[in-house]
PDB file of C-alpha atoms in Angstrom:
ATOM      1  CA  SER A   1     139.441 149.736  64.783  1.00  0.00           C
ATOM      2  CA  LEU A   2     136.373 147.544  64.267  1.00  0.00           C
ATOM      3  CA  ASN A   3     136.593 143.880  65.126  1.00  0.00           C
ATOM      4  CA  ALA A   4     137.069 141.994  61.847  1.00  0.00           C
ATOM      5  CA  VAL A   5     135.877 138.662  63.249  1.00  0.00           C
ATOM      6  CA  GLY A   6     132.242 137.911  62.473  1.00  0.00           C
ATOM      7  CA  SER A   7     131.976 135.363  65.269  1.00  0.00           C
ATOM      8  CA  LEU A   8     133.893 136.218  68.419  1.00  0.00           C
ATOM      9  CA  PRO A   9     133.614 132.776  70.074  1.00  0.00           C
ATOM     10  CA  PHE A  10     134.496 130.936  66.844  1.00  0.00           C
ATOM     11  CA  TRP A  11     138.042 130.001  67.902  1.00  0.00           C
ATOM     12  CA  GLN A  12     137.282 129.467  71.575  1.00  0.00           C
ATOM     13  CA  CYS A  13     137.142 125.955  72.962  1.00  0.00           C
ATOM     14  CA  PRO A  14     136.622 125.504  76.719  1.00  0.00           C
ATOM     15  CA  GLY A  15     139.334 123.511  78.479  1.00  0.00           C
ATOM     16  CA  GLY A  16     138.707 119.768  78.448  1.00  0.00           C
ATOM     17  CA  SER A  17     136.290 119.886  75.513  1.00  0.00           C
ATOM     18  CA  PRO A  18     136.611 116.575  73.682  1.00  0.00           C
ATOM     19  CA  PRO A  19     138.023 115.731  71.228  1.00  0.00           C
ATOM     20  CA  LEU A  20     140.078 118.926  70.917  1.00  0.00           C
ATOM     21  CA  GLU A  21     142.303 118.434  73.961  1.00  0.00           C
ATOM     22  CA  GLU A  22     145.521 118.894  71.958  1.00  0.00           C
ATOM     23  CA  ASP A  23     146.630 121.966  70.047  1.00  0.00           C
ATOM     24  CA  THR A  24     145.252 121.586  66.546  1.00  0.00           C
ATOM     25  CA  ILE A  25     145.145 123.601  63.355  1.00  0.00           C
ATOM     26  CA  PHE A  26     141.579 123.959  62.126  1.00  0.00           C
ATOM     27  CA  ASN A  27     140.660 120.976  64.341  1.00  0.00           C
ATOM     28  CA  THR A  28     142.189 118.618  61.776  1.00  0.00           C
ATOM     29  CA  PHE A  29     145.850 117.883  62.435  1.00  0.00           C
ATOM     30  CA  LEU A  30     147.947 118.141  65.562  1.00  0.00           C
ATOM     31  CA  LEU A  31     150.215 121.156  65.447  1.00  0.00           C
ATOM     32  CA  SER A  32     153.243 118.942  66.148  1.00  0.00           C
ATOM     33  CA  ASP A  33     152.367 116.670  63.185  1.00  0.00           C
ATOM     34  CA  THR A  34     151.830 119.669  60.925  1.00  0.00           C
ATOM     35  CA  MET A  35     155.194 121.153  61.930  1.00  0.00           C
ATOM     36  CA  ALA A  36     156.930 117.801  61.350  1.00  0.00           C
ATOM     37  CA  THR A  37     155.440 117.655  57.841  1.00  0.00           C
ATOM     38  CA  PHE A  38     156.457 121.276  57.230  1.00  0.00           C
ATOM     39  CA  SER A  39     160.031 120.619  58.361  1.00  0.00           C
ATOM     40  CA  GLU A  40     160.346 117.928  55.671  1.00  0.00           C
ATOM     41  CA  ASN A  41     160.047 120.652  53.014  1.00  0.00           C
ATOM     42  CA  LYS A  42     159.938 124.267  54.208  1.00  0.00           C
ATOM     43  CA  GLU A  43     159.122 125.523  50.707  1.00  0.00           C
ATOM     44  CA  ARG A  44     155.514 124.329  51.044  1.00  0.00           C
ATOM     45  CA  ASN A  45     152.695 126.667  52.031  1.00  0.00           C
ATOM     46  CA  LEU A  46     150.078 125.729  54.630  1.00  0.00           C
ATOM     47  CA  VAL A  47     147.700 124.163  52.094  1.00  0.00           C
ATOM     48  CA  GLN A  48     150.505 122.040  50.633  1.00  0.00           C
ATOM     49  CA  VAL A  49     151.551 120.955  54.140  1.00  0.00           C
ATOM     50  CA  PHE A  50     147.951 119.934  54.902  1.00  0.00           C
ATOM     51  CA  GLU A  51     147.752 118.057  51.608  1.00  0.00           C
ATOM     52  CA  ALA A  52     151.028 116.210  52.271  1.00  0.00           C
ATOM     53  CA  ARG A  53     149.907 115.292  55.782  1.00  0.00           C
ATOM     54  CA  ALA A  54     146.499 114.056  54.567  1.00  0.00           C
ATOM     55  CA  LEU A  55     148.089 111.974  51.799  1.00  0.00           C
ATOM     56  CA  THR A  56     150.490 110.400  54.311  1.00  0.00           C
ATOM     57  CA  MET A  57     147.622 109.528  56.635  1.00  0.00           C
ATOM     58  CA  LEU A  58     145.544 108.126  53.752  1.00  0.00           C
ATOM     59  CA  GLY A  59     148.555 106.049  52.668  1.00  0.00           C
ATOM     60  CA  ASN A  60     148.814 104.639  56.196  1.00  0.00           C
ATOM     61  CA  ILE A  61     145.147 103.703  56.164  1.00  0.00           C
ATOM     62  CA  GLN A  62     145.488 102.149  52.704  1.00  0.00           C
ATOM     63  CA  SER A  63     148.463  99.993  53.754  1.00  0.00           C
ATOM     64  CA  ARG A  64     146.623  98.832  56.878  1.00  0.00           C
ATOM     65  CA  LEU A  65     143.577  97.935  54.800  1.00  0.00           C
ATOM     66  CA  LEU A  66     145.656  96.018  52.259  1.00  0.00           C
ATOM     67  CA  SER A  67     147.536  94.120  54.979  1.00  0.00           C
ATOM     68  CA  LYS A  68     144.197  93.347  56.689  1.00  0.00           C
ATOM     69  CA  LYS A  69     145.284  95.111  59.887  1.00  0.00           C
ATOM     70  CA  LEU A  70     142.297  97.425  59.571  1.00  0.00           C
ATOM     71  CA  THR A  71     138.739  96.831  58.520  1.00  0.00           C
ATOM     72  CA  ILE A  72     136.079  99.442  57.958  1.00  0.00           C
ATOM     73  CA  GLU A  73     132.425  98.525  58.307  1.00  0.00           C
ATOM     74  CA  LEU A  74     129.664 100.892  57.241  1.00  0.00           C
ATOM     75  CA  TYR A  75     126.089 100.464  58.365  1.00  0.00           C
ATOM     76  CA  VAL A  76     123.288 102.593  56.994  1.00  0.00           C
ATOM     77  CA  GLY A  77     119.981 102.950  58.717  1.00  0.00           C
ATOM     78  CA  VAL A  78     117.565 105.285  60.394  1.00  0.00           C
ATOM     79  CA  VAL A  79     117.750 105.631  64.154  1.00  0.00           C
ATOM     80  CA  LYS A  80     114.450 106.668  65.676  1.00  0.00           C
ATOM     81  CA  PRO A  81     113.701 107.740  69.242  1.00  0.00           C
ATOM     82  CA  LEU A  82     112.924 104.837  71.558  1.00  0.00           C
ATOM     83  CA  SER A  83     109.500 106.393  72.132  1.00  0.00           C
ATOM     84  CA  ASN A  84     108.617 105.252  68.582  1.00  0.00           C
ATOM     85  CA  ASN A  85     107.239 101.730  68.456  1.00  0.00           C
ATOM     86  CA  GLU A  86     109.383 100.662  65.503  1.00  0.00           C
ATOM     87  CA  GLY A  87     112.762 101.186  63.883  1.00  0.00           C
ATOM     88  CA  HIS A  88     115.042  99.966  66.648  1.00  0.00           C
ATOM     89  CA  ASP A  89     116.807  97.163  64.776  1.00  0.00           C
ATOM     90  CA  LEU A  90     119.864  99.349  64.160  1.00  0.00           C
ATOM     91  CA  VAL A  91     119.987 100.423  67.814  1.00  0.00           C
ATOM     92  CA  HIS A  92     120.031  96.788  68.958  1.00  0.00           C
ATOM     93  CA  PHE A  93     122.541  95.817  66.266  1.00  0.00           C
ATOM     94  CA  ILE A  94     124.928  98.594  67.354  1.00  0.00           C
ATOM     95  CA  ALA A  95     124.602  97.686  71.035  1.00  0.00           C
ATOM     96  CA  ASP A  96     124.774  93.898  70.640  1.00  0.00           C
ATOM     97  CA  LYS A  97     127.074  93.341  67.647  1.00  0.00           C
ATOM     98  CA  VAL A  98     129.169  96.474  67.079  1.00  0.00           C
ATOM     99  CA  LYS A  99     129.748  97.233  70.790  1.00  0.00           C
ATOM    100  CA  PRO A 100     131.191 100.678  70.074  1.00  0.00           C
ATOM    101  CA  ARG A 101     133.804 102.503  72.125  1.00  0.00           C
ATOM    102  CA  THR A 102     132.773 105.862  70.669  1.00  0.00           C
ATOM    103  CA  ILE A 103     129.639 107.142  68.965  1.00  0.00           C
ATOM    104  CA  GLY A 104     129.607 110.321  66.906  1.00  0.00           C
ATOM    105  CA  TRP A 105     126.146 111.830  66.720  1.00  0.00           C
ATOM    106  CA  SER A 106     127.043 114.528  64.202  1.00  0.00           C
ATOM    107  CA  ASN A 107     124.382 117.228  64.524  1.00  0.00           C
ATOM    108  CA  VAL A 108     121.557 114.922  65.675  1.00  0.00           C
ATOM    109  CA  ILE A 109     121.415 117.110  68.789  1.00  0.00           C
ATOM    110  CA  ASP A 110     120.003 119.892  66.617  1.00  0.00           C
ATOM    111  CA  TYR A 111     116.880 117.992  65.626  1.00  0.00           C
ATOM    112  CA  MET A 112     116.211 115.407  68.336  1.00  0.00           C
ATOM    113  CA  GLU A 113     114.942 116.153  71.830  1.00  0.00           C
ATOM    114  CA  LEU A 114     117.863 115.695  74.223  1.00  0.00           C
ATOM    115  CA  GLY A 115     116.030 113.247  76.494  1.00  0.00           C
ATOM    116  CA  GLU A 116     115.334 111.005  73.498  1.00  0.00           C
ATOM    117  CA  LEU A 117     118.941 111.307  72.347  1.00  0.00           C
ATOM    118  CA  HIS A 118     120.186 110.345  75.827  1.00  0.00           C
ATOM    119  CA  ASP A 119     117.883 107.306  75.840  1.00  0.00           C
ATOM    120  CA  LEU A 120     119.289 106.217  72.468  1.00  0.00           C
ATOM    121  CA  GLY A 121     122.825 106.781  73.693  1.00  0.00           C
ATOM    122  CA  ARG A 122     122.253 104.630  76.768  1.00  0.00           C
ATOM    123  CA  ALA A 123     120.635 101.893  74.661  1.00  0.00           C
ATOM    124  CA  MET A 124     123.617 101.804  72.279  1.00  0.00           C
ATOM    125  CA  SER A 125     126.100 101.868  75.174  1.00  0.00           C
ATOM    126  CA  SER A 126     124.938  98.690  76.887  1.00  0.00           C
ATOM    127  CA  SER A 127     128.290  97.001  76.136  1.00  0.00           C
ATOM    128  CA  GLY A 128     130.190  99.284  78.492  1.00  0.00           C
ATOM    129  CA  ASN A 129     131.825 102.657  78.803  1.00  0.00           C
ATOM    130  CA  VAL A 130     131.128 104.516  75.521  1.00  0.00           C
ATOM    131  CA  VAL A 131     132.248 108.077  74.740  1.00  0.00           C
ATOM    132  CA  HIS A 132     129.656 110.099  72.821  1.00  0.00           C
ATOM    133  CA  TYR A 133     130.351 113.165  70.668  1.00  0.00           C
ATOM    134  CA  GLY A 134     127.813 115.583  69.247  1.00  0.00           C
ATOM    135  CA  TYR A 135     128.268 118.672  67.136  1.00  0.00           C
ATOM    136  CA  SER A 136     125.631 121.379  66.963  1.00  0.00           C
ATOM    137  CA  MET A 137     125.285 123.304  63.751  1.00  0.00           C
ATOM    138  CA  ASN A 138     122.633 125.574  65.246  1.00  0.00           C
ATOM    139  CA  TRP A 139     124.483 126.665  68.378  1.00  0.00           C
ATOM    140  CA  CYS A 140     125.084 130.134  66.930  1.00  0.00           C
ATOM    141  CA  THR A 141     121.320 130.784  66.967  1.00  0.00           C
ATOM    142  CA  GLU A 142     121.286 130.189  70.740  1.00  0.00           C
ATOM    143  CA  VAL A 143     124.533 131.927  71.798  1.00  0.00           C
ATOM    144  CA  PHE A 144     124.455 135.704  71.918  1.00  0.00           C
ATOM    145  CA  GLY A 145     127.576 137.194  70.383  1.00  0.00           C
ATOM    146  CA  ALA A 146     128.133 134.390  67.910  1.00  0.00           C
ATOM    147  CA  ASN A 147     126.828 136.506  65.042  1.00  0.00           C
ATOM    148  CA  ILE A 148     128.046 139.966  64.126  1.00  0.00           C
ATOM    149  CA  PHE A 149     124.436 141.137  63.954  1.00  0.00           C
ATOM    150  CA  ASP A 150     124.137 140.576  67.713  1.00  0.00           C
ATOM    151  CA  TYR A 151     126.211 143.725  68.253  1.00  0.00           C
ATOM    152  CA  GLN A 152     124.857 147.244  68.168  1.00  0.00           C
ATOM    153  CA  MET A 153     126.731 149.064  65.439  1.00  0.00           C
ATOM    154  CA  ILE A 154     125.798 152.113  63.458  1.00  0.00           C
ATOM    155  CA  LYS A 155     126.761 150.613  60.100  1.00  0.00           C
ATOM    156  CA  LYS A 156     126.552 146.879  60.820  1.00  0.00           C
ATOM    157  CA  TYR A 157     125.642 145.984  57.230  1.00  0.00           C
ATOM    158  CA  GLU A 158     128.725 147.762  55.902  1.00  0.00           C
ATOM    159  CA  VAL A 159     130.878 145.908  58.439  1.00  0.00           C
ATOM    160  CA  ALA A 160     129.342 142.556  57.537  1.00  0.00           C
ATOM    161  CA  ASN A 161     129.808 143.167  53.836  1.00  0.00           C
ATOM    162  CA  ALA A 162     133.424 144.189  54.414  1.00  0.00           C
ATOM    163  CA  ILE A 163     134.061 140.957  56.308  1.00  0.00           C
ATOM    164  CA  LEU A 164     132.373 138.800  53.701  1.00  0.00           C
TER     165      LEU A 164
END
């Protein structure tokens, strides 16, 4: 009767949390899209359905690229806090030339002071209304209950080993 989930809040997502506003499977594909792909061939298992869906989406991207309806631009650089005296060329380039609608910060929030991150975000958003996304990898060290070892159990190591 022990809880077999090592991280109780793992599947919880507060209402309105972007970008997961729709029902998704593993935060990758919309449930409706996954079911449509499954209905094409009900003999496939979940992994095969995911693979078919991903290949379809990649094919769509490929055809858009080949027909020049889509371009992908990659820029590599180091973004430093504005409090540093140098290294802001990429920040200005993004704000002035790219003029993004969205910016994904990955897990920058884990290793940059939030005030500095907000300053960078504002500097890159000078072109208008920009939506920013960040994903913490270290949140489980700050949220009690996110790790099975947060719970008082007599044989917690046996439980953890059974789960793993």
